[in-house]
Short mmCIF file of C-alpha atoms in Angstrom, two decimals:
data_model
loop_
_atom_site.label_atom_id
_atom_site.label_comp_id
_atom_site.label_asym_id
_atom_site.label_seq_id
_atom_site.Cartn_x
_atom_site.Cartn_y
_atom_site.Cartn_z
CA MET A 1474 166.10 160.49 144.04
CA MET A 1475 163.86 162.68 142.24
CA HIS A 1476 164.59 161.41 138.64
CA LYS A 1477 163.67 158.03 140.19
CA LYS A 1478 160.31 159.03 141.83
CA SER A 1479 158.82 160.99 138.61
CA HIS A 1480 159.85 157.84 136.78
CA THR A 1481 158.14 155.30 138.41
CA LEU A 1482 154.80 158.15 138.35
CA ILE A 1483 155.20 157.83 134.63
CA ARG A 1484 155.06 154.13 134.49
CA TYR A 1485 152.53 153.64 136.60
CA ASN A 1486 150.13 156.13 135.00
CA LYS A 1487 150.68 154.37 131.78
CA GLN A 1488 150.27 151.04 133.45
CA ARG A 1489 146.46 152.50 134.67
CA SER A 1490 145.92 153.45 130.93
CA ARG A 1491 146.38 150.41 129.45
CA ASN A 1492 143.65 148.77 131.75
CA TRP A 1493 141.26 151.46 131.25
CA LEU A 1494 141.67 151.18 127.37
CA LEU A 1495 141.72 147.17 128.19
CA ALA A 1496 138.39 147.97 130.13
CA GLY A 1497 136.64 149.51 127.50
CA VAL A 1498 137.61 147.19 124.78
CA LEU A 1499 135.93 144.29 126.94
CA ALA A 1500 133.00 146.40 127.12
CA ILE A 1501 132.75 147.02 123.82
CA LEU A 1502 132.91 143.47 123.22
CA THR A 1503 130.43 142.90 125.01
CA LEU A 1504 127.99 145.24 124.63
CA ALA A 1505 128.25 144.25 120.28
CA CYS A 1506 127.91 140.43 121.48
CA THR A 1507 124.74 141.44 123.28
CA SER A 1508 123.16 143.53 120.87
CA ARG A 1509 124.26 141.33 118.15
CA LYS A 1510 121.36 138.49 119.55
CA SER A 1511 119.33 141.30 121.02
CA VAL A 1512 115.47 141.52 118.54
CA PRO A 1513 113.60 144.44 118.55
CA SER A 1514 110.11 144.64 120.43
CA GLY A 1515 107.52 142.72 118.74
CA VAL A 1516 110.03 139.89 117.70
CA LEU A 1517 110.22 136.35 118.99
CA ASP A 1518 113.36 135.84 120.28
CA GLN A 1519 115.21 132.86 119.17
CA GLU A 1520 113.89 130.21 121.56
CA SER A 1521 110.78 131.01 120.75
CA MET A 1522 110.97 131.54 117.17
CA GLN A 1523 112.43 127.96 117.13
CA GLN A 1524 110.20 126.07 119.29
CA VAL A 1525 107.30 127.05 116.78
CA LEU A 1526 109.40 126.91 113.44
CA TRP A 1527 110.05 123.40 115.38
CA ASP A 1528 105.88 122.47 115.47
CA MET A 1529 105.72 123.27 112.58
CA MET A 1530 107.81 121.40 111.05
CA LEU A 1531 106.14 118.27 112.69
CA ALA A 1532 102.57 120.00 111.12
CA ASP A 1533 104.02 119.87 107.90
CA ARG A 1534 104.92 116.26 108.21
CA PHE A 1535 102.19 115.05 109.85
CA SER A 1536 99.93 116.55 106.63
CA THR A 1537 102.50 114.90 103.79
CA SER A 1538 102.00 111.42 105.85
CA PHE A 1539 98.27 111.46 106.76
CA LEU A 1540 96.23 114.36 105.72
CA VAL A 1541 97.09 113.38 102.12
CA ARG A 1542 95.86 109.90 102.42
CA ASP A 1543 92.49 111.45 103.77
CA THR A 1544 89.77 111.44 101.76
CA SER A 1545 87.53 113.10 103.95
CA VAL A 1546 90.59 116.25 103.62
CA LYS A 1547 89.14 118.57 99.99
CA ASP A 1548 91.98 121.30 100.81
CA ILE A 1549 95.65 120.51 102.12
CA ARG A 1550 96.55 124.02 102.42
CA ALA A 1551 93.82 125.11 104.38
CA ALA A 1552 94.31 121.97 106.46
CA ASN A 1553 97.66 122.99 106.73
CA PHE A 1554 96.91 126.65 108.20
CA ALA A 1555 94.23 125.45 110.40
CA LEU A 1556 97.23 123.49 112.02
CA TYR A 1557 99.23 126.71 111.76
CA GLU A 1558 96.90 128.52 113.62
CA GLN A 1559 96.49 125.84 117.01
CA ILE A 1560 100.38 125.83 116.47
CA PHE A 1561 100.05 130.06 117.44
CA GLU A 1562 96.96 129.37 119.67
CA LEU A 1563 99.43 126.74 121.53
CA HIS A 1564 102.32 129.16 121.43
CA ASP A 1565 99.77 132.44 122.24
CA ILE A 1566 101.12 134.85 119.47
CA SER A 1567 99.46 136.07 116.78
CA ARG A 1568 99.86 134.99 112.97
CA GLU A 1569 101.34 139.05 112.29
CA GLU A 1570 104.19 138.41 115.62
CA PHE A 1571 104.72 135.35 113.27
CA ILE A 1572 105.29 137.14 110.15
CA GLU A 1573 107.15 139.56 111.36
CA SER A 1574 109.51 137.86 113.14
CA TYR A 1575 110.30 135.88 110.34
CA LYS A 1576 110.45 138.82 107.93
CA PHE A 1577 113.23 139.66 110.65
CA TYR A 1578 115.25 136.71 110.80
CA LEU A 1579 115.62 136.80 106.87
CA THR A 1580 117.96 139.83 107.56
CA ARG A 1581 119.69 138.09 110.21
CA PRO A 1582 121.18 135.00 108.63
CA ASP A 1583 123.18 134.48 111.61
CA LEU A 1584 121.06 134.08 113.98
CA SER A 1585 118.92 131.85 111.52
CA ARG A 1586 121.95 129.76 111.12
CA GLU A 1587 121.94 128.87 114.38
CA MET A 1588 118.32 128.55 114.92
CA PHE A 1589 118.46 125.74 112.13
CA ASP A 1590 121.87 124.46 113.30
CA SER A 1591 120.35 123.53 116.66
CA MET A 1592 116.64 122.62 114.90
CA ALA A 1593 118.94 119.48 112.92
CA VAL A 1594 120.53 118.56 115.87
CA ARG A 1595 117.21 118.01 118.02
CA GLY A 1596 115.67 116.10 114.65
CA THR A 1597 118.84 113.98 114.67
CA ARG A 1598 118.64 113.26 118.29
CA LEU A 1599 114.40 112.22 117.88
CA LYS A 1600 115.41 110.08 114.61
CA ASP A 1601 117.94 107.89 116.76
CA THR A 1602 115.62 107.73 119.43
CA LEU A 1603 112.33 106.54 117.97
CA TYR A 1604 114.92 103.96 115.83
CA LYS A 1605 116.07 103.16 119.17
CA ARG A 1606 112.31 102.29 120.03
CA GLN A 1607 111.68 100.41 117.14
CA GLN A 1608 114.85 97.91 117.69
CA ASP A 1609 113.46 97.48 121.00
CA SER A 1610 110.14 96.55 120.30
CA LEU A 1611 111.87 94.34 117.47
CA ASN A 1612 114.06 92.61 119.82
CA LEU A 1613 110.94 92.02 122.24
CA GLU A 1614 108.89 90.59 119.79
CA ARG A 1615 111.44 88.27 118.59
CA MET A 1616 112.48 86.89 122.10
CA LYS A 1617 108.23 86.35 122.58
CA THR A 1618 108.97 84.27 119.20
CA ASP A 1619 111.73 82.05 120.53
CA SER A 1620 110.34 81.53 124.01
CA LEU A 1621 106.97 79.91 122.03
CA ALA A 1622 109.34 78.06 119.75
CA ARG A 1623 110.64 76.22 122.74
CA LYS A 1624 107.94 75.31 124.80
CA ASP A 1625 106.56 74.42 120.99
CA SER A 1626 109.86 72.06 120.61
CA LEU A 1627 109.80 70.57 124.17
CA HIS A 1628 105.84 69.89 124.53
CA THR A 1629 106.91 67.95 120.96
CA GLY A 1630 109.73 66.31 122.27
CA SER A 1631 107.54 64.60 125.58
CA ASP A 1632 104.78 63.97 123.04
CA SER A 1633 107.34 61.75 120.98
CA LEU A 1634 108.60 60.26 124.17
CA LYS A 1635 105.19 59.28 125.33
CA ARG A 1636 104.90 57.61 122.31
CA VAL A 1637 108.50 55.83 122.23
CA ASP A 1638 106.96 54.49 125.86
CA SER A 1639 103.87 53.56 124.79
CA LEU A 1640 105.59 51.41 121.68
CA HIS A 1641 107.68 50.20 124.42
CA LYS A 1642 104.44 48.89 126.45
CA VAL A 1643 103.19 47.68 123.15
CA ASP A 1644 106.31 45.80 122.18
CA SER A 1645 106.56 44.32 126.29
CA LEU A 1646 102.90 42.46 125.50
CA HIS A 1647 103.96 41.25 122.41
CA LYS A 1648 107.03 39.61 124.16
CA VAL A 1649 104.62 38.49 126.86
CA ASP A 1650 102.04 37.01 124.06
CA SER A 1651 104.94 35.40 122.11
CA LEU A 1652 106.08 33.44 125.42
CA ARG A 1653 102.87 32.13 125.94
CA LYS A 1654 101.79 30.91 122.96
CA VAL A 1655 105.55 29.19 122.93
CA ASP A 1656 105.12 27.73 126.53
CA SER A 1657 101.42 26.50 125.57
CA LEU A 1658 103.17 24.69 122.55
CA HIS A 1659 105.62 23.21 125.03
CA ARG A 1660 102.85 22.40 127.19
CA VAL A 1661 100.72 20.74 124.25
CA ASP A 1662 103.40 19.04 123.56
CA SER A 1663 104.65 17.85 126.55
CA LEU A 1664 101.20 16.61 126.81
CA ALA A 1665 101.19 14.49 124.02
CA ARG A 1666 104.70 12.88 124.72
CA LEU A 1667 102.71 11.93 128.12
CA ARG A 1668 99.90 10.44 126.30
CA THR A 1669 102.31 8.96 123.81
CA GLY A 1670 104.55 7.53 126.40
CA LYS A 1671 102.50 4.96 127.59
CA THR A 1672 103.13 2.81 124.20
CA ALA A 1673 106.56 2.96 122.83
CA LEU A 1674 107.18 5.22 119.76
CA LYS A 1675 108.31 3.75 116.75
CA PRO A 1676 111.51 4.98 115.00
CA ALA A 1677 109.50 6.90 112.24
CA GLU A 1678 106.94 8.14 114.74
CA LYS A 1679 110.08 9.42 116.48
CA ALA A 1680 112.01 10.86 113.90
CA THR A 1681 108.52 12.98 113.05
CA ALA A 1682 107.96 14.30 116.43
CA ARG A 1683 111.30 15.43 116.99
CA ARG A 1684 111.07 17.05 113.15
CA ASP A 1685 107.14 18.45 115.00
CA SER A 1686 109.56 19.90 117.79
CA LEU A 1687 112.31 21.67 115.65
CA ASP A 1688 109.56 23.20 113.34
CA ARG A 1689 108.08 24.60 116.71
CA VAL A 1690 111.22 25.93 117.52
CA ARG A 1691 111.96 27.47 114.43
CA ALA A 1692 108.64 28.96 113.98
CA SER A 1693 108.93 30.81 117.50
CA ARG A 1694 112.63 32.13 116.37
CA LEU A 1695 111.21 33.32 113.04
CA LEU A 1696 108.06 34.94 115.30
CA ARG A 1697 110.55 36.92 117.43
CA LYS A 1698 112.65 38.42 114.42
CA GLN A 1699 109.78 39.50 112.96
CA GLU A 1700 108.78 41.29 116.47
CA ALA A 1701 112.15 42.84 116.44
CA ALA A 1702 112.11 43.92 112.98
CA ARG A 1703 108.68 45.45 113.38
CA ARG A 1704 109.84 47.48 116.62
CA LYS A 1705 113.04 48.65 114.95
CA ALA A 1706 111.04 49.78 112.22
CA ARG A 1707 108.60 51.85 114.57
CA ARG A 1708 111.29 53.34 116.16
CA ASP A 1709 113.15 54.64 113.30
CA SER A 1710 110.09 56.08 111.97
CA ILE A 1711 109.29 57.96 115.22
CA ARG A 1712 112.91 59.22 115.30
CA LYS A 1713 112.29 60.57 111.94
CA ALA A 1714 109.23 62.39 112.74
CA SER A 1715 110.68 63.63 115.59
CA SER A 1716 113.52 65.09 114.06
CA ILE A 1717 111.40 66.72 111.08
CA GLN A 1718 108.62 68.24 113.30
CA PRO A 1719 110.97 70.97 114.53
CA THR A 1720 112.52 72.11 111.67
CA ASN A 1721 109.42 72.69 109.52
CA LYS A 1722 107.81 74.56 112.63
CA SER A 1723 111.02 76.82 112.44
CA LEU A 1724 110.69 77.35 108.82
#
């Protein structure tokens, strides 16, 4: 019985020793990770240094895109240093603090790699955002252009319908005029017949009157055919013009 209790006590002590050893290893690893990212006094932390480097990168891009083309800027290098001074003032640091921090991160490539990787992701995200804004702007301009083209097409179609309507009115007037002319010819013919009816017409005069009547009918039919041909030509020209105009505007 005593032997069994001693064996249990030994096992308990071994398990306790293992737990203390594991806790010690975890504490050492935690301290190592903490000290790995810690920076000495007078050096900017990773987040602050990354923000300063990001703003300096934007300043360099502004310089190469705009200051180089500005003829009033005589010294590009001096203009860049002036931009850097504004960045230092914005982040409330001095030039010496930045230089000291920059030298420190040169000795820590692991921390520098983390900063520049984060800046690369940020730059890609910014590029995608700007591209999306540009595409949205182009789509909006395209929608406005299409809307104006539709309004112009509707206006052109309305004008074409008005022209066709006016031509129909003109054709109707021509028809009325032609009917009046034919009616007047029939009236003249009837009066002539009444006047000549008092005396018996000779066979030759009857034949002549019949030929004159047939000639008037033929002339009336020919006039109608000519009017119909002119109306058809006008309608064809209007259809061609209305089908060509929207195509030219879209081009």
